[in-house]
Amino acid sequence: MTKYKLSAIALALMTSAPALAASQADSNGFVEDSSLDLFLRNAYMNRDYYDGRADSTEWGQGAVLTFNSGFTQGKVGFGVDAFGMYGYRLDSGRGRAGNGGIDFFMVDRELIDPANPAAGSRITDVERDMAHAGAAVKARFSKTVLSYGDQRPVLPVLSHDDSRLLPEAYTGTMITSNEIDGLTVHAGRFHAQHRKSDEGRDSGELNSIEVLGGSYQFNDNIRTALYASDVEDVLKRQYANLNYIRPLNEGDTLTLDFSGYRTKQDKKWDGAGDRNNLWSLSANYATGPHDFTLAYQRSSGDTGYNYGFYQNEGAVGDGGTTIWVANSFWSDFNQEDERSWQLGYGLDFTQFGIPGLSYNIAYIRGTDIDLGANGTGTEREIFNQFKYVVQSGAAKDMSVRLRSSVLRVSNNFRNAERNHHQDGNEVRIFIDFPMNIL
């Protein structure tokens, strides 16, 4: 797990809901503590497959406007959070859209042969644009917030996907409490999922998902987290994390991180009640502008680690980034009985006179994938990313990310899982521009 991924997870655990560190006693008012932010994203993704399949490309412009009110004054404060999002397709015609792994815009399909559904389907149209809006009401007592409505949770067992053009959203209730210093507790139930590529509050057709857990910061060096989820009629899942940062001489640091999931699938969903255990252990050494990562990840049980996507497509529906382990890149290296190693390197160009520019590279190799009668499979990936964040001026905080992955799998793995695991090259170009309006 590279240093930038560790930092992102730590930030998510500490800021999974807005305005939670403050107490109701510190409220300045509904308007006085309000904020209005605009987030613009121009996103391009291309997957060039090496197994004969047609390439997939999507390119779009997105905008997300987010309003977070303050809380009214008094013993109990009340407020409102709201967002509106719009995405416009710049490219990705019928020949290049429809890849579930990209999923910028919804596609319409029809059966090739209505009398023979097994023959598959073809794309007849790709949405030109999409829009969605949502809101949630909230109440705060002391340092505890209760919110109901449309939300974008960032938890290890329910993590909305914001890695494409527009983000997912969930509708439901969430309680977040910070009554004890260093401890954040979450409890919630969600009953609808807005998919990132389509309009409609429940375009993912979620039954329900319940979440419970929390994180605790013991001191500046040690943090832990425990969470659990129950996805109705699909699976039950638990997550544990322990993170330790050891300061060394001259500002160097050694970061050790353990993350693990235990999953029990429901027989109503898979017909068997399969189980999976997925865990990773990573070490990151940072010195000056350099950081080095070594990570090991293990998947075991009756099946691989299943997560994300949408229940109306037969998937779990618990968020497209609900896999907080070390070796999750283009491939998640989460197949049945898979073992994987990662070597990673990061470089911060600030000390070379280019503040805001960073580079990350990682090599990951997975082995021992259980393919049943087809034996055991392997996969390997080379990940590269350049990122530049504008430091000043009118475009301050705008970032440009150029990311590429080269993924290769063994022949028996490709043949066994043709629809999901292909040899290919992926390129992502994201330009993000966050702006604070109020």
Short mmCIF file of N, CA and C in Angstrom, two decimals, residues 1-6 241-246 248 253-259 279-287 290-297 325-327 329 340-346 360-363:
data_model
loop_
_atom_site.label_atom_id
_atom_site.label_comp_id
_atom_site.label_asym_id
_atom_site.label_seq_id
_atom_site.Cartn_x
_atom_site.Cartn_y
_atom_site.Cartn_z
N MET A 1 0.86 -1.18 0.00
CA MET A 1 0.00 0.00 0.00
C MET A 1 0.89 1.23 0.00
N THR A 2 0.83 2.01 -1.06
CA THR A 2 1.68 3.18 -1.16
C THR A 2 1.26 4.24 -0.17
N LYS A 3 2.15 5.21 0.06
CA LYS A 3 1.91 6.21 1.09
C LYS A 3 0.66 7.02 0.81
N TYR A 4 0.39 7.33 -0.49
CA TYR A 4 -0.78 8.14 -0.77
C TYR A 4 -2.08 7.38 -0.52
N LYS A 5 -2.08 6.04 -0.67
CA LYS A 5 -3.27 5.26 -0.36
C LYS A 5 -3.49 5.18 1.15
N LEU A 6 -2.40 5.02 1.92
CA LEU A 6 -2.51 5.01 3.38
C LEU A 6 -3.07 6.33 3.88
N ASN A 241 -8.85 -3.01 11.23
CA ASN A 241 -7.66 -2.32 10.78
C ASN A 241 -6.81 -1.90 11.98
N LEU A 242 -5.50 -2.01 11.82
CA LEU A 242 -4.55 -1.50 12.80
C LEU A 242 -3.43 -0.81 12.05
N ASN A 243 -3.19 0.45 12.39
CA ASN A 243 -2.19 1.25 11.70
C ASN A 243 -1.21 1.83 12.72
N TYR A 244 0.08 1.65 12.44
CA TYR A 244 1.12 2.13 13.35
C TYR A 244 2.15 2.92 12.57
N ILE A 245 2.42 4.15 13.02
CA ILE A 245 3.42 5.02 12.40
C ILE A 245 4.56 5.21 13.41
N ARG A 246 5.76 4.82 13.01
CA ARG A 246 6.91 4.97 13.89
C ARG A 246 7.84 6.06 13.33
N LEU A 248 11.17 8.06 12.75
CA LEU A 248 12.57 7.68 12.78
C LEU A 248 13.43 8.95 12.76
N THR A 253 9.86 8.04 8.43
CA THR A 253 8.80 7.31 9.12
C THR A 253 8.68 5.90 8.56
N LEU A 254 8.27 4.98 9.43
CA LEU A 254 7.93 3.62 9.04
C LEU A 254 6.48 3.40 9.41
N THR A 255 5.64 3.07 8.42
CA THR A 255 4.22 2.86 8.66
C THR A 255 3.87 1.41 8.39
N LEU A 256 3.27 0.77 9.39
CA LEU A 256 2.80 -0.61 9.27
C LEU A 256 1.28 -0.59 9.29
N ASP A 257 0.66 -1.31 8.38
CA ASP A 257 -0.79 -1.29 8.29
C ASP A 257 -1.33 -2.70 8.05
N PHE A 258 -2.29 -3.09 8.87
CA PHE A 258 -3.01 -4.36 8.68
C PHE A 258 -4.48 -4.04 8.44
N SER A 259 -5.04 -4.63 7.39
CA SER A 259 -6.47 -4.50 7.11
C SER A 259 -7.02 -5.87 6.73
N TRP A 279 -7.17 -10.30 3.68
CA TRP A 279 -6.40 -9.42 4.54
C TRP A 279 -5.11 -9.02 3.85
N SER A 280 -4.54 -7.91 4.33
CA SER A 280 -3.26 -7.45 3.79
C SER A 280 -2.43 -6.86 4.92
N LEU A 281 -1.13 -6.95 4.74
CA LEU A 281 -0.17 -6.35 5.66
C LEU A 281 0.85 -5.59 4.83
N SER A 282 1.03 -4.31 5.14
CA SER A 282 1.94 -3.50 4.35
C SER A 282 2.90 -2.73 5.25
N ALA A 283 4.07 -2.45 4.70
CA ALA A 283 5.08 -1.64 5.37
C ALA A 283 5.51 -0.56 4.40
N ASN A 284 5.50 0.70 4.88
CA ASN A 284 5.90 1.83 4.05
C ASN A 284 7.00 2.61 4.77
N TYR A 285 8.13 2.79 4.09
CA TYR A 285 9.24 3.56 4.64
C TYR A 285 9.37 4.84 3.85
N ALA A 286 9.23 5.99 4.52
CA ALA A 286 9.31 7.29 3.88
C ALA A 286 10.54 8.02 4.36
N THR A 287 11.34 8.48 3.41
CA THR A 287 12.55 9.24 3.74
C THR A 287 12.72 10.36 2.72
N HIS A 290 11.22 10.36 -0.93
CA HIS A 290 11.00 8.98 -1.38
C HIS A 290 10.15 8.20 -0.38
N ASP A 291 9.36 7.26 -0.89
CA ASP A 291 8.75 6.27 0.00
C ASP A 291 8.71 4.93 -0.70
N PHE A 292 8.93 3.87 0.07
CA PHE A 292 9.03 2.52 -0.44
C PHE A 292 8.00 1.64 0.28
N THR A 293 7.33 0.79 -0.49
CA THR A 293 6.26 -0.04 0.07
C THR A 293 6.48 -1.50 -0.26
N LEU A 294 6.27 -2.34 0.73
CA LEU A 294 6.24 -3.79 0.56
C LEU A 294 4.94 -4.27 1.19
N ALA A 295 4.14 -5.04 0.44
CA ALA A 295 2.84 -5.48 0.94
C ALA A 295 2.57 -6.92 0.54
N TYR A 296 1.84 -7.62 1.42
CA TYR A 296 1.39 -8.99 1.15
C TYR A 296 -0.11 -9.04 1.39
N GLN A 297 -0.82 -9.72 0.49
CA GLN A 297 -2.28 -9.81 0.59
C GLN A 297 -2.69 -11.26 0.37
N VAL A 325 -7.81 -2.56 1.19
CA VAL A 325 -6.64 -3.41 1.40
C VAL A 325 -5.52 -2.91 0.51
N ALA A 326 -4.32 -3.49 0.70
CA ALA A 326 -3.12 -2.91 0.10
C ALA A 326 -3.04 -3.06 -1.41
N ASN A 327 -3.45 -4.23 -1.94
CA ASN A 327 -3.16 -4.53 -3.34
C ASN A 327 -4.36 -4.34 -4.25
N PHE A 329 -5.74 -2.17 -7.12
CA PHE A 329 -5.43 -1.21 -8.17
C PHE A 329 -6.45 -1.42 -9.29
N SER A 340 -0.85 -12.42 -3.04
CA SER A 340 -0.20 -11.41 -3.87
C SER A 340 0.80 -10.60 -3.07
N TRP A 341 1.86 -10.17 -3.79
CA TRP A 341 2.90 -9.32 -3.23
C TRP A 341 2.94 -8.02 -4.01
N GLN A 342 3.30 -6.94 -3.31
CA GLN A 342 3.45 -5.65 -3.96
C GLN A 342 4.78 -5.01 -3.59
N LEU A 343 5.44 -4.44 -4.59
CA LEU A 343 6.58 -3.57 -4.39
C LEU A 343 6.19 -2.21 -4.95
N GLY A 344 6.28 -1.18 -4.12
CA GLY A 344 5.85 0.15 -4.55
C GLY A 344 6.89 1.21 -4.25
N TYR A 345 6.84 2.28 -5.04
CA TYR A 345 7.76 3.41 -4.84
C TYR A 345 7.03 4.70 -5.14
N GLY A 346 7.26 5.72 -4.31
CA GLY A 346 6.66 7.04 -4.53
C GLY A 346 7.71 8.12 -4.45
N ASN A 360 3.95 7.75 -8.48
CA ASN A 360 3.87 6.46 -7.79
C ASN A 360 3.91 5.34 -8.80
N ILE A 361 4.64 4.30 -8.46
CA ILE A 361 4.70 3.10 -9.27
C ILE A 361 4.61 1.89 -8.36
N ALA A 362 3.94 0.84 -8.82
CA ALA A 362 3.83 -0.38 -8.04
C ALA A 362 3.80 -1.58 -8.97
N TYR A 363 4.43 -2.65 -8.53
CA TYR A 363 4.35 -3.94 -9.22
C TYR A 363 3.69 -4.93 -8.28
#
